[in-house]
Amino acid sequence: MSLPTDFIEKYEQLLGAEAPAFFESFQEPAVAGFRTNPLKENQQSFEEKIENMPWSYYGKVSGKSAAHVTGLVYSQEPAAQIVGQAASPKPGMKVLDLAAAPGGKSTHLLSYLENTGLLVSNEISKKRSKILVENIERFGARNVLVTNESAERLARVFAGYFDMIVLDAPCSGEGMFRKDPAAMEYWSKDYPSECAVVQREILQSAMEMLAPNGQLIYSTCTWAPEENEDIVHWLMENYDVELLDIPKINGMVAGIDLPQTARMYPHQFKGEGQFVAKFRYRGEARPSKKKKGNTSNLNREQVQLWQDFAKANLSFQAEGILQAFGDELYLLPHDLPDISKLKIARNGLHLGTFKKKRFEPSFALGLALRSEEVKQRVEISNEDFIRYAAGQTVAVSSDLPNGWYQVAVAGNGLGFAKIVSGTLKNAFPKGLRFS
Ligand code: SAM
């Protein structure tokens, strides 16, 4: 891999004696990793555990495997996993992931929240917000609102609201050079300073949304001090924040002259490049505009159709506000301010679709529920899973009564489907099928 000359000069200066080992590491392949998902009912152990990180493994998991398709694993390189671990939100917290797609940090945060509290997972790009929704749904969490907004517009609704905000900022991406050499094409000597302008803008809005004592986790996948330590200094000069210590594990090192912050270099930490800082907001409560909350908008027929379906098929307490968007029914988490002015990509948990005189459960609901929360579940073999994911029907025991079933493979839900006379009809979403 040949690195830009300006990049080499910059890091020769910055790293001194460490520089040769750092440059040498670019000749090695990128490190792959993944996390397992503690929200899934049937856990599995994999081979190469990463020490000091609760759900982390080295290696790759196929996107066509049952473990991936049921959301038991999420692929994420090890250094990026340090961000969620540094955040470690406590159950019950209200958390915002401000630049969330494709969802690596959000899914990690959800692992800590254990389906309590709330995660607002935001992505400014509409196209990327769709991928984010797909990944959040596969993960099977219930307490998530996915928005497609700018930080500035979010701040108008969520002033002083969050206990924790994660900003995994858009950055110059130096730490991704090894994984994605195309990132080098965008890079120039001035690029980090240009990115820093955007980072400060987003942070201004982030700060408006923190509750007193709230925590801010700021991360980038670059080594450029302009986007890392300089941003930390700027925050400390302009806001009432204190830096919190990030434990240095597995070869992480302290940021430049900021011992509480953390850097990951590939010649020291087995992973790609990352910087993380954590702050506590010591300032006053922000005046939040007390607006009305959100209410259910279902008509009487829709309420009836949902209740009939739920009574017959579910043993699950739908905690939240039932809201229909067209024919789609969602369960919006409680305690949110009025979000009617925001662009929403996923209005909470997608429960299903109203069809003429009936209700059909969503794939997302069947990914989220556990076996004790459904009345009927059918477990299919891995061979049948391969057929099912390709869009085929699956033969099941003819003793099974007709009706809706949660489909499961290796003990984890894979949507709902109907059994009719010993055949499991295919309800695997067309856009996700593969063979
Ligand atoms: N946190 C994600 C994860 O772990 O999967 C990766 C986020 S990526 C480093 C940065 C994200 O910031 C991108 O998805 C990008 O679309 C978004 N972004 C770009 N410009 C932005 C802006 N001005 N405000 C907010 N987000 C922005």
Coordinates of C-alpha atoms and ligand atoms in Angstrom, one line a residue:
M1 CA 0.0 0.0 0.0
S2 CA 1.5 3.4 -0.9
L3 CA 0.5 6.2 1.4
P4 CA 0.2 9.9 0.4
T5 CA 3.6 11.7 0.8
D6 CA 2.1 14.4 3.0
F7 CA 0.6 11.7 5.3
I8 CA 4.0 10.1 5.7
E9 CA 5.7 13.4 6.5
K10 CA 3.0 14.3 9.0
Y11 CA 3.2 11.0 10.9
E12 CA 7.0 10.8 10.8
Q13 CA 6.9 14.1 12.7
L14 CA 4.1 13.1 15.1
L15 CA 5.2 9.6 15.9
G16 CA 9.0 10.0 15.9
A17 CA 10.6 6.6 16.8
E18 CA 7.3 4.8 16.5
A19 CA 6.8 5.9 12.9
P20 CA 8.5 3.0 11.1
A21 CA 6.4 0.4 13.0
F22 CA 3.3 2.4 12.3
F23 CA 4.0 2.6 8.5
E24 CA 5.0 -1.1 8.5
S25 CA 1.5 -2.0 9.8
F26 CA 0.0 -0.8 6.5
Q27 CA 1.6 -3.8 4.8
E28 CA -0.5 -6.1 7.0
P29 CA -4.1 -6.9 6.1
A30 CA -6.9 -5.1 8.0
V31 CA -8.1 -6.8 11.1
A32 CA -11.7 -8.2 11.0
G33 CA -13.9 -8.6 14.0
F34 CA -17.4 -9.0 15.2
R35 CA -19.6 -8.8 18.3
T36 CA -22.2 -11.2 19.6
N37 CA -25.6 -9.8 20.5
P38 CA -26.6 -10.3 24.1
L39 CA -30.3 -9.4 23.3
K40 CA -30.7 -12.7 21.4
E41 CA -32.0 -15.6 23.4
N42 CA -29.7 -18.3 22.1
Q43 CA -26.1 -17.4 22.4
Q44 CA -23.2 -19.2 20.6
S45 CA -19.5 -19.2 21.3
F46 CA -17.1 -18.5 18.5
E47 CA -13.4 -19.1 18.2
E48 CA -11.1 -16.1 18.7
K49 CA -12.4 -14.1 21.7
I50 CA -10.9 -10.6 22.2
E51 CA -9.8 -10.3 25.8
N52 CA -11.2 -7.5 28.0
M53 CA -14.2 -6.9 25.7
P54 CA -17.4 -8.7 26.6
W55 CA -18.9 -9.6 23.3
S56 CA -15.9 -9.3 20.9
Y57 CA -14.2 -11.7 18.6
Y58 CA -11.6 -11.6 15.9
G59 CA -12.5 -13.0 12.5
K60 CA -15.3 -12.8 9.9
V61 CA -18.8 -14.1 9.9
S62 CA -20.5 -14.7 6.6
G63 CA -23.4 -12.4 5.8
K64 CA -25.3 -15.5 4.7
S65 CA -24.9 -17.4 7.9
A66 CA -27.8 -17.9 10.3
A67 CA -25.8 -16.1 13.0
H68 CA -25.7 -13.0 10.9
V69 CA -29.2 -13.2 9.4
T70 CA -30.8 -13.6 12.9
G71 CA -28.8 -10.7 14.3
L72 CA -26.7 -12.8 16.7
V73 CA -23.5 -11.2 15.3
Y74 CA -22.6 -7.8 14.1
S75 CA -19.4 -7.4 12.1
Q76 CA -17.2 -4.5 13.3
E77 CA -13.4 -4.2 13.4
P78 CA -12.0 -4.3 17.0
A79 CA -10.8 -0.7 17.3
A80 CA -14.3 0.6 16.4
Q81 CA -15.7 -1.6 19.2
I82 CA -13.8 0.5 21.8
V83 CA -16.2 3.4 21.2
G84 CA -19.3 1.5 22.4
Q85 CA -17.2 0.0 25.3
A86 CA -16.0 3.5 26.3
A87 CA -19.6 4.6 26.3
S88 CA -21.0 1.6 28.2
P89 CA -24.4 3.2 28.8
K90 CA -26.3 2.0 31.9
P91 CA -29.7 0.3 31.5
G92 CA -32.5 2.9 31.5
M93 CA -30.4 5.7 30.0
K94 CA -31.6 8.0 27.2
V95 CA -28.9 7.8 24.6
L96 CA -28.4 9.5 21.3
D97 CA -26.1 8.1 18.6
L98 CA -25.8 11.2 16.4
A99 CA -24.0 9.9 13.3
A100 CA -25.1 6.3 13.4
A101 CA -25.1 4.5 10.0
P102 CA -24.5 1.7 9.3
G103 CA -25.1 1.0 13.0
G104 CA -21.9 -0.4 14.6
K105 CA -22.0 1.9 17.6
S106 CA -25.8 1.9 17.9
T107 CA -26.0 -1.9 18.1
H108 CA -23.2 -1.9 20.6
L109 CA -25.0 0.7 22.7
L110 CA -28.2 -1.4 22.5
S111 CA -26.3 -4.4 23.9
Y112 CA -25.6 -2.4 27.1
L113 CA -29.2 -0.9 27.3
E114 CA -30.8 -4.4 27.5
N115 CA -34.1 -3.2 25.9
T116 CA -34.5 -0.5 28.6
G117 CA -34.2 3.3 28.3
L118 CA -34.1 4.7 24.8
L119 CA -31.7 5.0 21.9
V120 CA -32.3 7.6 19.3
S121 CA -30.1 6.5 16.4
N122 CA -29.7 9.3 13.9
E123 CA -28.2 9.4 10.4
I124 CA -28.2 12.5 8.2
S125 CA -28.0 10.6 4.9
K126 CA -31.4 9.1 3.8
K127 CA -29.8 6.3 1.9
R128 CA -27.6 5.3 4.8
S129 CA -30.4 5.6 7.3
K130 CA -32.2 2.7 5.4
I131 CA -29.1 0.5 6.0
L132 CA -29.1 1.6 9.6
V133 CA -32.8 0.6 10.0
E134 CA -32.0 -2.8 8.5
N135 CA -29.2 -3.4 10.9
I136 CA -31.1 -2.2 14.0
E137 CA -34.1 -4.4 13.1
R138 CA -31.8 -7.4 12.7
F139 CA -30.3 -6.7 16.1
G140 CA -33.8 -7.1 17.5
A141 CA -33.9 -4.1 20.0
R142 CA -37.3 -2.5 20.8
N143 CA -36.3 0.8 22.4
V144 CA -35.0 2.5 19.3
L145 CA -36.1 5.5 17.3
V146 CA -34.2 5.9 14.0
T147 CA -34.2 9.5 12.7
N148 CA -32.8 10.9 9.4
E149 CA -31.9 14.4 10.5
S150 CA -29.2 17.0 10.9
A151 CA -27.9 17.5 14.4
E152 CA -29.2 21.0 14.4
R153 CA -32.8 20.0 13.7
L154 CA -32.6 17.3 16.3
A155 CA -31.4 19.8 18.9
R156 CA -34.6 21.8 18.4
V157 CA -36.6 18.8 19.7
F158 CA -34.2 17.2 22.2
A159 CA -32.8 20.2 24.1
G160 CA -31.3 19.1 27.4
Y161 CA -32.7 15.6 27.0
F162 CA -30.0 12.9 26.7
D163 CA -28.0 11.2 29.5
M164 CA -25.5 10.2 26.9
I165 CA -24.6 11.3 23.4
V166 CA -22.2 9.4 21.1
L167 CA -20.8 11.3 18.2
D168 CA -18.8 9.0 15.9
A169 CA -18.0 11.9 13.7
P170 CA -17.6 12.0 10.0
C171 CA -13.8 12.4 9.6
S172 CA -10.8 12.2 7.3
G173 CA -10.8 8.4 7.7
E174 CA -7.1 7.9 8.0
G175 CA -7.7 4.9 10.2
M176 CA -9.6 3.2 7.4
F177 CA -6.8 3.4 4.8
R178 CA -5.9 -0.2 5.3
K179 CA -9.5 -1.5 5.3
D180 CA -10.6 0.7 2.4
P181 CA -7.7 2.1 0.4
A182 CA -10.2 4.3 -1.6
A183 CA -10.4 6.5 1.6
M184 CA -6.9 7.7 0.5
E185 CA -8.3 9.3 -2.6
Y186 CA -10.3 11.9 -0.5
W187 CA -7.3 12.6 1.7
S188 CA -5.2 15.8 1.4
K189 CA -3.1 17.7 3.9
D190 CA -6.0 20.1 4.5
Y191 CA -8.7 17.5 4.7
P192 CA -8.5 17.0 8.5
S193 CA -8.9 20.8 9.2
E194 CA -11.9 20.8 6.8
C195 CA -13.5 17.9 8.7
A196 CA -12.8 19.6 12.0
V197 CA -15.1 22.5 11.0
V198 CA -18.0 20.1 10.5
Q199 CA -17.1 18.2 13.7
R200 CA -17.3 21.5 15.8
E201 CA -20.7 22.3 14.1
I202 CA -22.2 18.9 15.0
L203 CA -20.7 19.1 18.6
Q204 CA -22.4 22.5 19.2
S205 CA -25.8 20.9 18.5
A206 CA -24.8 17.8 20.6
M207 CA -24.0 20.0 23.6
E208 CA -27.4 21.5 23.4
M209 CA -29.0 18.1 23.8
L210 CA -27.1 16.9 26.9
A211 CA -28.8 16.8 30.2
P212 CA -26.8 17.9 33.3
N213 CA -24.3 15.3 34.2
G214 CA -24.8 13.8 30.7
Q215 CA -21.9 12.1 29.0
L216 CA -20.5 12.8 25.6
I217 CA -18.5 10.2 23.7
Y218 CA -16.6 11.7 20.8
S219 CA -14.8 9.4 18.4
T220 CA -13.2 9.5 15.0
C221 CA -11.5 6.8 12.8
T222 CA -8.5 9.1 12.1
W223 CA -5.2 9.9 13.8
A224 CA -5.2 13.6 12.8
P225 CA -4.8 15.7 15.9
E226 CA -6.9 18.5 14.3
E227 CA -9.9 16.2 14.5
N228 CA -9.1 14.7 17.8
E229 CA -7.1 16.4 20.6
D230 CA -7.7 19.9 19.0
I231 CA -11.4 19.2 19.2
V232 CA -11.2 18.1 22.8
H233 CA -9.4 21.3 23.7
W234 CA -12.0 23.3 21.8
L235 CA -14.8 21.6 23.7
M236 CA -13.1 22.2 27.1
E237 CA -12.5 25.8 26.3
N238 CA -16.1 26.5 25.2
Y239 CA -18.3 24.3 27.4
D240 CA -18.4 23.3 31.0
V241 CA -17.2 19.7 30.5
E242 CA -14.7 17.5 32.3
L243 CA -12.8 14.7 30.6
L244 CA -13.4 11.2 31.9
D245 CA -10.8 8.5 31.7
I246 CA -11.0 5.7 29.1
P247 CA -9.3 2.6 30.4
K248 CA -6.4 1.6 28.1
I249 CA -6.8 -2.1 27.2
N250 CA -5.3 -4.3 24.6
G251 CA -2.6 -1.9 23.4
M252 CA -4.6 1.4 23.4
V253 CA -2.5 4.4 24.2
A254 CA -3.3 7.9 25.6
G255 CA -4.1 10.8 23.3
I256 CA -1.4 13.4 22.7
D257 CA -1.0 15.3 26.1
L258 CA -4.5 14.1 27.1
P259 CA -4.1 11.0 29.2
Q260 CA -7.8 10.4 29.7
T261 CA -8.4 10.1 25.9
A262 CA -7.5 7.0 23.8
R263 CA -5.8 6.3 20.5
M264 CA -5.6 3.1 18.7
Y265 CA -2.7 2.5 16.2
P266 CA -2.5 -0.7 14.2
H267 CA 1.0 -1.4 15.3
Q268 CA 0.0 -1.4 19.0
F269 CA -3.7 -2.4 19.0
K270 CA -4.9 -5.3 16.9
G271 CA -7.4 -3.4 14.8
E272 CA -7.7 -0.3 12.6
G273 CA -7.4 3.4 13.6
Q274 CA -9.5 5.2 16.2
F275 CA -9.6 8.0 18.7
V276 CA -12.1 8.2 21.6
A277 CA -12.7 10.9 24.2
K278 CA -15.4 10.9 26.9
F279 CA -16.8 13.9 28.7
R280 CA -19.2 14.8 31.5
Y281 CA -21.3 17.9 31.1
R282 CA -21.1 19.9 34.3
G283 CA -23.3 22.7 33.2
E284 CA -26.9 23.7 34.0
A285 CA -30.1 22.2 32.7
R286 CA -31.0 23.5 29.2
P287 CA -34.5 25.1 29.0
S288 CA -36.4 22.4 27.2
K289 CA -39.5 23.4 25.5
K290 CA -42.2 21.4 27.3
K291 CA -44.3 20.2 24.4
K292 CA -46.9 17.6 24.2
G293 CA -45.7 14.1 23.8
N294 CA -46.7 11.6 21.2
T295 CA -50.1 9.9 21.1
S296 CA -51.6 7.0 19.4
N297 CA -53.3 7.7 16.0
L298 CA -55.0 4.4 15.5
N299 CA -58.6 4.2 14.4
R300 CA -61.0 1.8 16.1
E301 CA -60.7 -0.9 13.4
Q302 CA -56.9 -0.8 13.5
V303 CA -56.9 -1.2 17.3
Q304 CA -59.2 -4.2 17.0
L305 CA -57.2 -5.8 14.2
W306 CA -53.9 -5.4 16.2
Q307 CA -55.5 -6.6 19.5
D308 CA -57.0 -9.7 17.7
F309 CA -53.7 -10.6 16.3
A310 CA -51.8 -10.0 19.5
K311 CA -54.3 -12.0 21.5
A312 CA -54.1 -15.0 19.2
N313 CA -50.4 -15.0 18.5
L314 CA -48.4 -13.1 21.1
S315 CA -47.6 -13.2 24.8
F316 CA -45.8 -9.9 24.6
Q317 CA -46.5 -6.7 26.5
A318 CA -46.4 -3.9 23.8
E319 CA -45.0 -1.1 26.0
G320 CA -45.1 2.1 24.1
I321 CA -47.4 4.1 21.9
L322 CA -49.1 2.4 19.0
Q323 CA -48.8 4.6 15.9
A324 CA -49.7 3.9 12.3
F325 CA -47.9 5.3 9.3
G326 CA -50.1 4.6 6.4
D327 CA -50.8 0.8 6.8
E328 CA -47.6 0.2 8.9
L329 CA -48.0 -0.2 12.7
Y330 CA -45.2 0.8 15.0
L331 CA -44.6 0.8 18.7
L332 CA -43.0 4.1 19.6
P333 CA -41.1 4.2 22.9
H334 CA -42.7 6.3 25.7
D335 CA -41.3 9.5 27.2
L336 CA -40.2 11.1 23.9
P337 CA -40.9 14.7 23.2
D338 CA -43.1 15.5 20.3
I339 CA -41.2 14.1 17.3
S340 CA -43.8 15.0 14.7
K341 CA -41.5 17.6 13.0
L342 CA -38.6 15.1 12.5
K343 CA -37.8 12.9 9.6
I344 CA -38.3 9.4 11.0
A345 CA -36.7 6.3 9.5
R346 CA -38.1 3.9 12.0
N347 CA -40.8 5.0 14.4
G348 CA -39.8 2.5 17.1
L349 CA -40.5 -1.2 16.7
H350 CA -42.2 -2.2 13.5
L351 CA -45.1 -4.5 14.5
G352 CA -46.6 -5.2 11.2
T353 CA -49.0 -4.2 8.4
F354 CA -52.7 -3.6 8.3
K355 CA -54.2 -5.4 5.3
K356 CA -57.8 -5.6 4.4
K357 CA -59.6 -6.8 7.6
R358 CA -56.4 -8.4 9.0
F359 CA -53.0 -7.7 10.5
E360 CA -49.8 -9.3 9.4
P361 CA -46.7 -9.3 11.7
S362 CA -43.5 -7.8 10.5
F363 CA -40.2 -9.5 9.9
A364 CA -38.7 -7.1 12.5
L365 CA -41.1 -8.2 15.2
G366 CA -40.2 -11.8 14.6
L367 CA -36.5 -10.8 15.0
A368 CA -37.2 -9.0 18.3
L369 CA -39.3 -11.4 20.2
R370 CA -38.2 -14.3 22.3
S371 CA -39.8 -17.8 22.4
E372 CA -41.8 -17.0 25.5
E373 CA -43.3 -14.0 23.9
V374 CA -45.0 -15.8 21.0
K375 CA -47.7 -18.5 21.1
Q376 CA -46.3 -20.6 18.3
R377 CA -42.7 -21.0 17.1
V378 CA -41.3 -23.3 14.5
E379 CA -37.6 -24.1 14.5
I380 CA -36.1 -24.9 11.2
S381 CA -32.8 -26.6 10.4
N382 CA -29.8 -24.9 8.9
E383 CA -30.5 -26.6 5.5
D384 CA -34.1 -25.3 5.6
F385 CA -32.8 -21.9 6.6
I386 CA -30.8 -21.8 3.4
R387 CA -33.9 -22.6 1.4
Y388 CA -36.0 -20.2 3.3
A389 CA -33.5 -17.3 2.9
A390 CA -33.6 -18.0 -0.9
G391 CA -37.4 -17.5 -0.9
Q392 CA -38.6 -21.1 -0.9
T393 CA -41.2 -22.7 1.2
V394 CA -40.2 -25.3 3.8
A395 CA -42.0 -28.6 4.6
V396 CA -42.8 -29.0 8.3
S397 CA -44.6 -31.6 10.3
S398 CA -48.2 -32.0 9.2
D399 CA -49.2 -32.2 12.9
L400 CA -48.6 -28.5 13.3
P401 CA -51.9 -26.5 13.2
N402 CA -52.3 -23.9 10.5
G403 CA -51.6 -20.3 11.6
W404 CA -48.8 -17.7 12.3
Y405 CA -45.5 -19.0 13.7
Q406 CA -42.4 -17.2 14.7
V407 CA -39.7 -18.9 12.5
A408 CA -36.5 -19.7 14.4
V409 CA -33.1 -21.0 13.4
A410 CA -30.5 -22.0 15.9
G411 CA -32.8 -20.8 18.6
N412 CA -33.2 -17.2 17.4
G413 CA -36.2 -15.6 15.7
L414 CA -36.3 -15.0 11.9
G415 CA -39.6 -13.2 11.4
F416 CA -43.1 -14.7 11.2
A417 CA -44.6 -16.9 8.6
K418 CA -47.8 -18.9 8.1
I419 CA -48.0 -22.7 8.2
V420 CA -50.7 -24.1 5.9
S421 CA -51.1 -27.9 5.8
G422 CA -47.6 -28.8 6.7
T423 CA -45.9 -26.1 4.6
L424 CA -44.2 -23.1 6.0
K425 CA -45.0 -20.3 3.6
N426 CA -42.1 -18.0 2.7
A427 CA -42.2 -14.6 4.4
F428 CA -38.5 -13.8 4.2
P429 CA -38.4 -10.2 2.9
K430 CA -37.7 -10.1 -0.9
G431 CA -35.1 -7.4 -0.6
L432 CA -33.0 -9.6 1.9
R433 CA -33.2 -12.9 0.0
F434 CA -30.0 -14.6 -1.1
S435 CA -28.9 -17.9 -2.5
Ligands
SAM1 N1 -21.3 5.3 13.9 C1 -21.3 4.6 12.6 C2 -21.1 3.1 12.9 O1 -20.4 2.8 13.9 O2 -21.6 2.3 12.1 C3 -20.3 5.1 11.6 C4 -20.5 6.6 11.4 S1 -19.5 7.3 10.2 C5 -18.0 7.4 10.9 C6 -20.0 9.0 10.2 C7 -21.5 9.3 9.7 O3 -21.7 10.7 9.8 C8 -21.8 8.9 8.3 O4 -22.8 8.0 8.3 C9 -22.2 10.2 7.6 O5 -23.3 10.0 6.7 C10 -22.6 11.1 8.8 N2 -22.5 12.5 8.5 C11 -21.8 13.1 7.5 N3 -22.0 14.5 7.7 C12 -22.7 14.7 8.8 C13 -23.2 15.9 9.4 N4 -22.9 17.1 8.9 N5 -24.0 15.7 10.5 C14 -24.2 14.5 11.0 N6 -23.8 13.4 10.4 C15 -23.0 13.5 9.3

